[in-house]
Amino acid sequence: MTFGDILRTAWSNLTRRKVRTSLTSLGVTVGIFTIVVMLSLGVGVQRVIQQQFDAIGLENVVVQPRDAERNPYTRYVRPEREVVISPAKIAEWQQMDDIVSVTPIVDVNESISKRLVLPGDAAATIAVGVDPGIGINNPFETPPTALAGVLRPTKDGEIVISQRALRRLGLTAEVNNLIGQKVQLIMETPRGESQSFDYTLVGVSSVDNNLVALTPNDSIALKAWWFNEPDLLDKEGYDYALIRAKDLNVARQLTTQLRAERFRVQSVETVLELASKIFLVINIMLGSVGGLALFVATIGIMNTMIMAIYERTREIGTLKAIGASRSNIRTLFMTEAGLIGLFGGIVGLLGGWGVGRILNRVALAYLEREEVPIRGDFFYIPPWLIGLAIGFGLVVGIVAGLYPAARAARLDPIKALRHE
Amino acid sequence: MGQSTSLIRTTKLQRTYQMGKNTVQALAGVDLEIERGTFVALVGPSGSGKSTLLNVIGGLDRPSSGEVWVSDLELGQAPDKKLVSFRRDRVGFIFQSFNLLPTNQAWENVALPLMLAGRSRSERRKRAENLLEQVGLGDRADHRPAELSGGQQQRVAIARALANDPVLILADEPTGNLDSRTGRDVLLLLQRLVREQNVTLLMVTHDMNAASYADRIVHMRDGKIEQIETIERTAEAVA
Ligand SMILES: Nc1ncnc2c1ncn2[C@@H]1O[C@H](COP(=O)(O)OP(=O)(O)OP(=O)(O)O)[C@@H](O)[C@H]1O
Ligand SMILES: [Mg+2]
């Protein structure tokens, strides 16, 4: 008996009882549907998150200095730094192979009081913060853009101010016309000392806060004055450095190297690895729900096959009498069971795909309404999931068919022929 | 053994069934020789062991003791695989209740033994149409069993029994489910096939009228052969 004959015979036997066959494979459909929906959600969400992280740039490494151990006697003193991101270090990193860029970042603390002032107009004064500009965007917010000029100052003495702060200062003219405007930052210590710093406006940003952006050197100058430490940069260095590596591998190597040098290093990859571990667990849990449904489906197929064998006992006897071998009979019934599973798998896959597409639309509409700048398919069916769904359906059918098929193959032809 | 013209030879053939404490002797020492190309009827009262003998000779059942030779194969000791290929390639079975597969068309039913033997579909179709022609159902090749009368179904079954070009056809009450007229047609067909194709036919029946179509009549009683009767037929009796 050729495989084509087996398939054709199995098919005609299955279509003989269409309703029963469909109902039996419905069990598999439910199981595969659940697995496909769950896994495609798991995979999809993970992919969307991965894409967001990719947008941030996995090749970015954020380096921070490490504070020395504090001892009880120096509790109220600013902590010493064990390792310092000095301008020399920055230069050294810039010299390294496969490094795209190194950006020093200075964090001008919120508690340092500073006011933005228009020269010659004492009334136009607001309190502002200094945007450190980490250079990594929050994936859940729309990244700021330059409404005029540039987003970040490139030379010392330059400043970028948010549009909102400018409005508050009374500068309501067309933003492009404000470029080149002189502004001052006035710093005041609680002791009453004050100092003003002069800047030229080179850009207006869309940030929704009263923020200004300065060069690292200018930021350091503010802090040096505030703490009364003229050589602050030499002693404490920068607060962060953002190192952009050529690729993920370089970033990984760099991370290990810098950690060995006692720097604190954060790379997005670490976060992502944790995330994928969590997703693995979630996927397994969700998949198990479908697995349970498949287990029930297996029993259903087994039941149907045993019933079919009972009904077709005479037929089996006839086939054996005219020369069918045990393996012919076994293969035939395994094929029938396998086909039931296969159909269930295909229908479940198509159903899961369809439902996923609908839910994608719904999710996208929701995100658009909420103005979250995340796009992508939350239900995503990778090629391996197609294979898994169909293969699983087939395997469930075959496994369910094992016992009934063996029973059919074992039937004594004489008894089978006498069966009513 | 097994040389000479005889196709079937059984010696001291026994088949016993264990029913709890009781032993039922379905065959109690059967010595039988059947020559190639004869039509043999097996008659006897119910329970005399006719079907059992037929099944043993067809390789469906195994004797408890004794030997059963068909041509050069001893079926009692042959491995299962041998029995399967024996049934598939050298024997044709005809049953009382036809036993056609309901989902298959007439020609597919006829071609079943060829499918099991792994022949191509086109070859099967050709041979099946040929055989259906021979049994007078050339125009019914695409009908399903449910669309055929009992006599037609049995003729399809006869065509199926011929499909593998067997040396031996075994029929267990082939006319048992047919009215006497249709039964007569079937018996005449069987008679013709034996004559034309030199096939050996062993037919179980308890209808003496049906048995009269055979060349020899073997009478069984209590698992033994009681008497063998050879029918002398004149030319006009055939027609
Ligand atoms: N599987 C079995 N188990 C027990 N006893 C059996 C079995 N098969 C047959 N027998 C017994 O063997 C004897 C012969 O049975 P067999 O079927 O050969 O009779 P038969 O001559 O074909 O009768 P009938 O004309 O009614 O078909 C009977 O007594 C029957 O009860
Ligand atoms: Mg009988």
mmCIF file of N, CA and C in Angstrom, chain B residues 17-132:
data_model
loop_
_atom_site.group_PDB
_atom_site.id
_atom_site.type_symbol
_atom_site.label_atom_id
_atom_site.label_comp_id
_atom_site.label_asym_id
_atom_site.label_seq_id
_atom_site.Cartn_x
_atom_site.Cartn_y
_atom_site.Cartn_z
ATOM 1 N N TYR B 17 -11.176 -25.695 20.004
ATOM 2 C CA TYR B 17 -11.401 -24.440 20.738
ATOM 3 C C TYR B 17 -11.583 -24.772 22.198
ATOM 4 N N GLN B 18 -10.946 -24.002 23.038
ATOM 5 C CA GLN B 18 -11.092 -24.200 24.470
ATOM 6 C C GLN B 18 -12.174 -23.245 24.969
ATOM 7 N N MET B 19 -13.284 -23.819 25.459
ATOM 8 C CA MET B 19 -14.361 -22.994 25.998
ATOM 9 C C MET B 19 -14.465 -23.274 27.487
ATOM 10 N N GLY B 20 -13.678 -22.545 28.292
ATOM 11 C CA GLY B 20 -13.661 -22.836 29.721
ATOM 12 C C GLY B 20 -13.105 -24.237 29.931
ATOM 13 N N LYS B 21 -13.912 -25.113 30.548
ATOM 14 C CA LYS B 21 -13.442 -26.489 30.778
ATOM 15 C C LYS B 21 -13.641 -27.352 29.541
ATOM 16 N N ASN B 22 -14.603 -26.966 28.688
ATOM 17 C CA ASN B 22 -14.935 -27.789 27.523
ATOM 18 C C ASN B 22 -13.966 -27.559 26.368
ATOM 19 N N THR B 23 -13.703 -28.608 25.641
ATOM 20 C CA THR B 23 -12.931 -28.507 24.416
ATOM 21 C C THR B 23 -13.870 -28.786 23.258
ATOM 22 N N VAL B 24 -13.970 -27.846 22.335
ATOM 23 C CA VAL B 24 -14.810 -28.041 21.163
ATOM 24 C C VAL B 24 -13.908 -28.442 20.014
ATOM 25 N N GLN B 25 -14.174 -29.565 19.428
ATOM 26 C CA GLN B 25 -13.384 -29.998 18.280
ATOM 27 C C GLN B 25 -14.084 -29.565 17.008
ATOM 28 N N ALA B 26 -13.695 -28.444 16.478
ATOM 29 C CA ALA B 26 -14.303 -27.953 15.241
ATOM 30 C C ALA B 26 -13.836 -28.795 14.068
ATOM 31 N N LEU B 27 -12.561 -29.170 14.076
ATOM 32 C CA LEU B 27 -12.041 -30.092 13.061
ATOM 33 C C LEU B 27 -11.400 -31.259 13.802
ATOM 34 N N ALA B 28 -11.845 -32.452 13.493
ATOM 35 C CA ALA B 28 -11.378 -33.610 14.253
ATOM 36 C C ALA B 28 -10.642 -34.579 13.346
ATOM 37 N N GLY B 29 -9.606 -34.092 12.672
ATOM 38 C CA GLY B 29 -8.820 -34.961 11.802
ATOM 39 C C GLY B 29 -9.372 -34.996 10.399
ATOM 40 N N VAL B 30 -9.059 -33.980 9.643
ATOM 41 C CA VAL B 30 -9.570 -33.883 8.274
ATOM 42 C C VAL B 30 -8.454 -34.226 7.300
ATOM 43 N N ASP B 31 -8.675 -35.238 6.483
ATOM 44 C CA ASP B 31 -7.753 -35.565 5.396
ATOM 45 C C ASP B 31 -8.477 -35.281 4.097
ATOM 46 N N LEU B 32 -7.960 -34.312 3.362
ATOM 47 C CA LEU B 32 -8.676 -33.872 2.164
ATOM 48 C C LEU B 32 -7.673 -33.507 1.096
ATOM 49 N N GLU B 33 -7.992 -33.869 -0.123
ATOM 50 C CA GLU B 33 -7.154 -33.466 -1.249
ATOM 51 C C GLU B 33 -8.044 -32.839 -2.304
ATOM 52 N N ILE B 34 -7.647 -31.694 -2.796
ATOM 53 C CA ILE B 34 -8.453 -31.036 -3.826
ATOM 54 C C ILE B 34 -7.557 -30.728 -5.014
ATOM 55 N N GLU B 35 -7.990 -31.125 -6.172
ATOM 56 C CA GLU B 35 -7.173 -30.916 -7.365
ATOM 57 C C GLU B 35 -7.355 -29.510 -7.904
ATOM 58 N N ARG B 36 -6.335 -29.074 -8.567
ATOM 59 C CA ARG B 36 -6.340 -27.789 -9.248
ATOM 60 C C ARG B 36 -7.483 -27.722 -10.254
ATOM 61 N N GLY B 37 -8.165 -26.574 -10.296
ATOM 62 C CA GLY B 37 -9.172 -26.380 -11.330
ATOM 63 C C GLY B 37 -10.507 -27.035 -11.059
ATOM 64 N N THR B 38 -10.758 -27.434 -9.808
ATOM 65 C CA THR B 38 -12.069 -28.019 -9.519
ATOM 66 C C THR B 38 -12.903 -27.071 -8.667
ATOM 67 N N PHE B 39 -14.208 -27.310 -8.789
ATOM 68 C CA PHE B 39 -15.199 -26.554 -8.011
ATOM 69 C C PHE B 39 -15.704 -27.521 -6.948
ATOM 70 N N VAL B 40 -15.325 -27.253 -5.685
ATOM 71 C CA VAL B 40 -15.682 -28.171 -4.614
ATOM 72 C C VAL B 40 -16.689 -27.501 -3.692
ATOM 73 N N ALA B 41 -17.777 -28.188 -3.389
ATOM 74 C CA ALA B 41 -18.745 -27.676 -2.422
ATOM 75 C C ALA B 41 -18.545 -28.406 -1.108
ATOM 76 N N LEU B 42 -18.622 -27.645 -0.019
ATOM 77 C CA LEU B 42 -18.432 -28.201 1.308
ATOM 78 C C LEU B 42 -19.777 -28.097 2.011
ATOM 79 N N VAL B 43 -20.400 -29.231 2.279
ATOM 80 C CA VAL B 43 -21.729 -29.200 2.883
ATOM 81 C C VAL B 43 -21.715 -29.955 4.207
ATOM 82 N N GLY B 44 -22.774 -29.758 4.968
ATOM 83 C CA GLY B 44 -22.866 -30.417 6.261
ATOM 84 C C GLY B 44 -23.741 -29.614 7.186
ATOM 85 N N PRO B 45 -24.178 -30.226 8.258
ATOM 86 C CA PRO B 45 -25.048 -29.503 9.185
ATOM 87 C C PRO B 45 -24.314 -28.353 9.870
ATOM 88 N N SER B 46 -25.117 -27.490 10.450
ATOM 89 C CA SER B 46 -24.549 -26.332 11.134
ATOM 90 C C SER B 46 -23.638 -26.793 12.272
ATOM 91 N N GLY B 47 -22.477 -26.202 12.356
ATOM 92 C CA GLY B 47 -21.539 -26.540 13.420
ATOM 93 C C GLY B 47 -20.646 -27.714 13.090
ATOM 94 N N SER B 48 -20.706 -28.176 11.838
ATOM 95 C CA SER B 48 -19.909 -29.348 11.489
ATOM 96 C C SER B 48 -18.460 -28.993 11.175
ATOM 97 N N GLY B 49 -18.136 -27.722 11.099
ATOM 98 C CA GLY B 49 -16.737 -27.310 10.928
ATOM 99 C C GLY B 49 -16.391 -26.836 9.536
ATOM 100 N N LYS B 50 -17.416 -26.540 8.717
ATOM 101 C CA LYS B 50 -17.168 -26.116 7.333
ATOM 102 C C LYS B 50 -16.382 -24.801 7.281
ATOM 103 N N SER B 51 -16.890 -23.799 8.022
ATOM 104 C CA SER B 51 -16.223 -22.490 7.989
ATOM 105 C C SER B 51 -14.818 -22.584 8.565
ATOM 106 N N THR B 52 -14.684 -23.379 9.607
ATOM 107 C CA THR B 52 -13.373 -23.527 10.224
ATOM 108 C C THR B 52 -12.371 -24.095 9.227
ATOM 109 N N LEU B 53 -12.785 -25.112 8.497
ATOM 110 C CA LEU B 53 -11.897 -25.712 7.502
ATOM 111 C C LEU B 53 -11.517 -24.687 6.421
ATOM 112 N N LEU B 54 -12.534 -23.940 6.001
ATOM 113 C CA LEU B 54 -12.289 -22.926 4.975
ATOM 114 C C LEU B 54 -11.273 -21.883 5.456
ATOM 115 N N ASN B 55 -11.447 -21.441 6.712
ATOM 116 C CA ASN B 55 -10.553 -20.410 7.256
ATOM 117 C C ASN B 55 -9.131 -20.921 7.404
ATOM 118 N N VAL B 56 -8.992 -22.196 7.770
ATOM 119 C CA VAL B 56 -7.647 -22.763 7.921
ATOM 120 C C VAL B 56 -6.971 -22.847 6.552
ATOM 121 N N ILE B 57 -7.755 -23.289 5.565
ATOM 122 C CA ILE B 57 -7.178 -23.413 4.218
ATOM 123 C C ILE B 57 -6.837 -22.030 3.647
ATOM 124 N N GLY B 58 -7.601 -21.016 4.071
ATOM 125 C CA GLY B 58 -7.347 -19.657 3.572
ATOM 126 C C GLY B 58 -6.276 -18.922 4.354
ATOM 127 N N GLY B 59 -5.682 -19.573 5.353
ATOM 128 C CA GLY B 59 -4.622 -18.895 6.103
ATOM 129 C C GLY B 59 -5.140 -17.838 7.055
ATOM 130 N N LEU B 60 -6.444 -17.883 7.393
ATOM 131 C CA LEU B 60 -6.994 -16.938 8.358
ATOM 132 C C LEU B 60 -6.908 -17.506 9.772
ATOM 133 N N ASP B 61 -6.897 -18.826 9.849
ATOM 134 C CA ASP B 61 -6.887 -19.514 11.133
ATOM 135 C C ASP B 61 -5.783 -20.563 11.066
ATOM 136 N N ARG B 62 -5.275 -20.937 12.227
ATOM 137 C CA ARG B 62 -4.210 -21.947 12.219
ATOM 138 C C ARG B 62 -4.726 -23.254 12.838
ATOM 139 N N PRO B 63 -4.330 -24.399 12.281
ATOM 140 C CA PRO B 63 -4.762 -25.674 12.855
ATOM 141 C C PRO B 63 -4.101 -25.909 14.211
ATOM 142 N N SER B 64 -4.767 -26.696 15.051
ATOM 143 C CA SER B 64 -4.165 -27.053 16.339
ATOM 144 C C SER B 64 -3.123 -28.143 16.129
ATOM 145 N N SER B 65 -3.388 -29.014 15.161
ATOM 146 C CA SER B 65 -2.383 -30.019 14.799
ATOM 147 C C SER B 65 -2.678 -30.488 13.385
ATOM 148 N N GLY B 66 -1.761 -31.252 12.831
ATOM 149 C CA GLY B 66 -1.919 -31.686 11.459
ATOM 150 C C GLY B 66 -1.304 -30.692 10.496
ATOM 151 N N GLU B 67 -1.390 -30.996 9.214
ATOM 152 C CA GLU B 67 -0.767 -30.149 8.207
ATOM 153 C C GLU B 67 -1.794 -29.681 7.207
ATOM 154 N N VAL B 68 -1.587 -28.519 6.673
ATOM 155 C CA VAL B 68 -2.420 -28.033 5.587
ATOM 156 C C VAL B 68 -1.511 -27.388 4.539
ATOM 157 N N TRP B 69 -1.497 -28.036 3.387
ATOM 158 C CA TRP B 69 -0.658 -27.546 2.301
ATOM 159 C C TRP B 69 -1.522 -26.897 1.232
ATOM 160 N N VAL B 70 -1.105 -25.760 0.785
ATOM 161 C CA VAL B 70 -1.714 -25.187 -0.410
ATOM 162 C C VAL B 70 -0.564 -24.977 -1.379
ATOM 163 N N SER B 71 -0.613 -25.706 -2.477
ATOM 164 C CA SER B 71 0.508 -25.718 -3.406
ATOM 165 C C SER B 71 1.748 -26.120 -2.604
ATOM 166 N N ASP B 72 2.805 -25.304 -2.543
ATOM 167 C CA ASP B 72 4.011 -25.747 -1.845
ATOM 168 C C ASP B 72 4.199 -25.038 -0.505
ATOM 169 N N LEU B 73 3.108 -24.521 0.068
ATOM 170 C CA LEU B 73 3.221 -23.802 1.333
ATOM 171 C C LEU B 73 2.446 -24.526 2.432
ATOM 172 N N GLU B 74 3.116 -24.831 3.535
ATOM 173 C CA GLU B 74 2.422 -25.434 4.659
ATOM 174 C C GLU B 74 1.955 -24.293 5.569
ATOM 175 N N LEU B 75 0.655 -24.105 5.681
ATOM 176 C CA LEU B 75 0.127 -22.915 6.341
ATOM 177 C C LEU B 75 0.232 -22.989 7.859
ATOM 178 N N GLY B 76 0.218 -24.194 8.390
ATOM 179 C CA GLY B 76 0.236 -24.335 9.850
ATOM 180 C C GLY B 76 1.495 -23.767 10.464
ATOM 181 N N GLN B 77 2.618 -23.922 9.790
ATOM 182 C CA GLN B 77 3.891 -23.496 10.360
ATOM 183 C C GLN B 77 4.404 -22.189 9.745
ATOM 184 N N ALA B 78 3.748 -21.722 8.687
ATOM 185 C CA ALA B 78 4.259 -20.529 7.998
ATOM 186 C C ALA B 78 4.201 -19.312 8.923
ATOM 187 N N PRO B 79 5.207 -18.444 8.848
ATOM 188 C CA PRO B 79 5.169 -17.226 9.667
ATOM 189 C C PRO B 79 4.012 -16.296 9.238
ATOM 190 N N ASP B 80 3.591 -15.436 10.163
ATOM 191 C CA ASP B 80 2.465 -14.517 9.913
ATOM 192 C C ASP B 80 2.613 -13.760 8.595
ATOM 193 N N LYS B 81 3.822 -13.269 8.366
ATOM 194 C CA LYS B 81 4.080 -12.480 7.148
ATOM 195 C C LYS B 81 3.744 -13.283 5.894
ATOM 196 N N LYS B 82 4.134 -14.553 5.922
ATOM 197 C CA LYS B 82 3.887 -15.448 4.778
ATOM 198 C C LYS B 82 2.388 -15.608 4.560
ATOM 199 N N LEU B 83 1.649 -15.734 5.679
ATOM 200 C CA LEU B 83 0.204 -15.908 5.557
ATOM 201 C C LEU B 83 -0.434 -14.664 4.959
ATOM 202 N N VAL B 84 0.066 -13.493 5.363
ATOM 203 C CA VAL B 84 -0.483 -12.245 4.822
ATOM 204 C C VAL B 84 -0.271 -12.202 3.313
ATOM 205 N N SER B 85 0.952 -12.489 2.878
ATOM 206 C CA SER B 85 1.208 -12.386 1.436
ATOM 207 C C SER B 85 0.497 -13.524 0.689
ATOM 208 N N PHE B 86 0.311 -14.662 1.358
ATOM 209 C CA PHE B 86 -0.456 -15.765 0.764
ATOM 210 C C PHE B 86 -1.887 -15.314 0.488
ATOM 211 N N ARG B 87 -2.508 -14.696 1.493
ATOM 212 C CA ARG B 87 -3.889 -14.232 1.313
ATOM 213 C C ARG B 87 -3.969 -13.132 0.264
ATOM 214 N N ARG B 88 -2.948 -12.274 0.279
ATOM 215 C CA ARG B 88 -2.999 -11.119 -0.610
ATOM 216 C C ARG B 88 -2.766 -11.517 -2.067
ATOM 217 N N ASP B 89 -1.848 -12.468 -2.290
ATOM 218 C CA ASP B 89 -1.411 -12.722 -3.661
ATOM 219 C C ASP B 89 -1.995 -13.986 -4.275
ATOM 220 N N ARG B 90 -2.469 -14.936 -3.442
ATOM 221 C CA ARG B 90 -2.807 -16.231 -4.033
ATOM 222 C C ARG B 90 -4.220 -16.698 -3.745
ATOM 223 N N VAL B 91 -4.936 -16.006 -2.818
ATOM 224 C CA VAL B 91 -6.275 -16.447 -2.461
ATOM 225 C C VAL B 91 -7.273 -15.325 -2.722
ATOM 226 N N GLY B 92 -8.494 -15.727 -3.073
ATOM 227 C CA GLY B 92 -9.584 -14.769 -3.135
ATOM 228 C C GLY B 92 -10.686 -15.211 -2.189
ATOM 229 N N PHE B 93 -11.213 -14.252 -1.389
ATOM 230 C CA PHE B 93 -12.288 -14.597 -0.457
ATOM 231 C C PHE B 93 -13.612 -14.020 -0.937
ATOM 232 N N ILE B 94 -14.668 -14.826 -0.794
ATOM 233 C CA ILE B 94 -16.018 -14.320 -1.045
ATOM 234 C C ILE B 94 -16.843 -14.615 0.206
ATOM 235 N N PHE B 95 -17.538 -13.590 0.700
ATOM 236 C CA PHE B 95 -18.260 -13.746 1.968
ATOM 237 C C PHE B 95 -19.760 -13.764 1.743
ATOM 238 N N GLN B 96 -20.456 -14.294 2.740
ATOM 239 C CA GLN B 96 -21.907 -14.355 2.661
ATOM 240 C C GLN B 96 -22.507 -12.946 2.555
ATOM 241 N N SER B 97 -21.958 -12.019 3.354
ATOM 242 C CA SER B 97 -22.556 -10.670 3.355
ATOM 243 C C SER B 97 -21.707 -9.681 2.554
ATOM 244 N N PHE B 98 -21.075 -10.155 1.511
ATOM 245 C CA PHE B 98 -20.365 -9.350 0.503
ATOM 246 C C PHE B 98 -19.148 -8.613 1.053
ATOM 247 N N ASN B 99 -19.344 -7.877 2.201
ATOM 248 C CA ASN B 99 -18.239 -7.154 2.825
ATOM 249 C C ASN B 99 -17.491 -6.228 1.875
ATOM 250 N N LEU B 100 -18.260 -5.403 1.166
ATOM 251 C CA LEU B 100 -17.609 -4.374 0.353
ATOM 252 C C LEU B 100 -17.404 -3.137 1.232
ATOM 253 N N LEU B 101 -16.375 -2.348 0.914
ATOM 254 C CA LEU B 101 -16.169 -1.117 1.692
ATOM 255 C C LEU B 101 -17.160 -0.066 1.198
ATOM 256 N N PRO B 102 -17.994 0.461 2.109
ATOM 257 C CA PRO B 102 -19.099 1.328 1.676
ATOM 258 C C PRO B 102 -18.639 2.655 1.050
ATOM 259 N N THR B 103 -17.443 3.131 1.420
ATOM 260 C CA THR B 103 -17.025 4.430 0.872
ATOM 261 C C THR B 103 -16.381 4.288 -0.495
ATOM 262 N N ASN B 104 -16.044 3.054 -0.854
ATOM 263 C CA ASN B 104 -15.338 2.865 -2.125
ATOM 264 C C ASN B 104 -16.312 2.580 -3.260
ATOM 265 N N GLN B 105 -15.952 3.075 -4.432
ATOM 266 C CA GLN B 105 -16.736 2.752 -5.618
ATOM 267 C C GLN B 105 -16.486 1.287 -5.976
ATOM 268 N N ALA B 106 -17.373 0.758 -6.843
ATOM 269 C CA ALA B 106 -17.281 -0.662 -7.203
ATOM 270 C C ALA B 106 -15.870 -1.012 -7.666
ATOM 271 N N TRP B 107 -15.323 -0.206 -8.547
ATOM 272 C CA TRP B 107 -14.004 -0.562 -9.105
ATOM 273 C C TRP B 107 -12.930 -0.494 -8.024
ATOM 274 N N GLU B 108 -13.078 0.441 -7.065
ATOM 275 C CA GLU B 108 -12.079 0.541 -5.998
ATOM 276 C C GLU B 108 -12.145 -0.686 -5.096
ATOM 277 N N ASN B 109 -13.379 -1.172 -4.865
ATOM 278 C CA ASN B 109 -13.536 -2.394 -4.091
ATOM 279 C C ASN B 109 -12.876 -3.572 -4.790
ATOM 280 N N VAL B 110 -13.100 -3.649 -6.093
ATOM 281 C CA VAL B 110 -12.508 -4.749 -6.857
ATOM 282 C C VAL B 110 -10.988 -4.671 -6.776
ATOM 283 N N ALA B 111 -10.459 -3.441 -6.791
ATOM 284 C CA ALA B 111 -9.006 -3.256 -6.878
ATOM 285 C C ALA B 111 -8.313 -3.303 -5.516
ATOM 286 N N LEU B 112 -9.094 -3.499 -4.431
ATOM 287 C CA LEU B 112 -8.476 -3.478 -3.090
ATOM 288 C C LEU B 112 -7.247 -4.387 -2.956
ATOM 289 N N PRO B 113 -7.331 -5.656 -3.377
ATOM 290 C CA PRO B 113 -6.149 -6.519 -3.227
ATOM 291 C C PRO B 113 -4.940 -5.963 -3.983
ATOM 292 N N LEU B 114 -5.205 -5.308 -5.115
ATOM 293 C CA LEU B 114 -4.110 -4.736 -5.899
ATOM 294 C C LEU B 114 -3.534 -3.515 -5.191
ATOM 295 N N MET B 115 -4.409 -2.743 -4.515
ATOM 296 C CA MET B 115 -3.922 -1.600 -3.751
ATOM 297 C C MET B 115 -3.014 -2.092 -2.624
ATOM 298 N N LEU B 116 -3.471 -3.151 -1.942
ATOM 299 C CA LEU B 116 -2.655 -3.693 -0.853
ATOM 300 C C LEU B 116 -1.319 -4.197 -1.386
ATOM 301 N N ALA B 117 -1.321 -4.664 -2.636
ATOM 302 C CA ALA B 117 -0.079 -5.170 -3.225
ATOM 303 C C ALA B 117 0.781 -4.031 -3.763
ATOM 304 N N GLY B 118 0.266 -2.800 -3.702
ATOM 305 C CA GLY B 118 1.073 -1.639 -4.076
ATOM 306 C C GLY B 118 1.094 -1.328 -5.559
ATOM 307 N N ARG B 119 0.067 -1.791 -6.291
ATOM 308 C CA ARG B 119 0.022 -1.470 -7.732
ATOM 309 C C ARG B 119 -0.446 -0.040 -7.946
ATOM 310 N N SER B 120 -0.113 0.495 -9.113
ATOM 311 C CA SER B 120 -0.456 1.890 -9.407
ATOM 312 C C SER B 120 -1.968 2.010 -9.633
ATOM 313 N N ARG B 121 -2.467 3.226 -9.416
ATOM 314 C CA ARG B 121 -3.901 3.454 -9.490
ATOM 315 C C ARG B 121 -4.432 3.208 -10.907
ATOM 316 N N SER B 122 -3.661 3.624 -11.887
ATOM 317 C CA SER B 122 -4.164 3.462 -13.257
ATOM 318 C C SER B 122 -4.217 1.981 -13.632
ATOM 319 N N GLU B 123 -3.225 1.222 -13.183
ATOM 320 C CA GLU B 123 -3.222 -0.214 -13.461
ATOM 321 C C GLU B 123 -4.421 -0.877 -12.779
ATOM 322 N N ARG B 124 -4.673 -0.426 -11.533
ATOM 323 C CA ARG B 124 -5.781 -0.979 -10.766
ATOM 324 C C ARG B 124 -7.102 -0.729 -11.473
ATOM 325 N N ARG B 125 -7.261 0.501 -11.915
ATOM 326 C CA ARG B 125 -8.523 0.879 -12.551
ATOM 327 C C ARG B 125 -8.776 0.018 -13.790
ATOM 328 N N LYS B 126 -7.716 -0.161 -14.577
ATOM 329 C CA LYS B 126 -7.856 -0.921 -15.809
ATOM 330 C C LYS B 126 -8.285 -2.366 -15.519
ATOM 331 N N ARG B 127 -7.558 -2.967 -14.577
ATOM 332 C CA ARG B 127 -7.844 -4.376 -14.261
ATOM 333 C C ARG B 127 -9.248 -4.503 -13.652
ATOM 334 N N ALA B 128 -9.619 -3.561 -12.775
ATOM 335 C CA ALA B 128 -10.927 -3.633 -12.122
ATOM 336 C C ALA B 128 -12.043 -3.523 -13.154
ATOM 337 N N GLU B 129 -11.884 -2.632 -14.129
ATOM 338 C CA GLU B 129 -12.925 -2.475 -15.154
ATOM 339 C C GLU B 129 -13.056 -3.749 -15.976
ATOM 340 N N ASN B 130 -11.907 -4.335 -16.252
ATOM 341 C CA ASN B 130 -11.891 -5.595 -16.970
ATOM 342 C C ASN B 130 -12.679 -6.680 -16.236
ATOM 343 N N LEU B 131 -12.407 -6.793 -14.917
ATOM 344 C CA LEU B 131 -13.064 -7.820 -14.115
ATOM 345 C C LEU B 131 -14.552 -7.542 -13.982
ATOM 346 N N LEU B 132 -14.908 -6.267 -13.807
ATOM 347 C CA LEU B 132 -16.330 -5.927 -13.697
ATOM 348 C C LEU B 132 -17.052 -6.296 -14.988
#
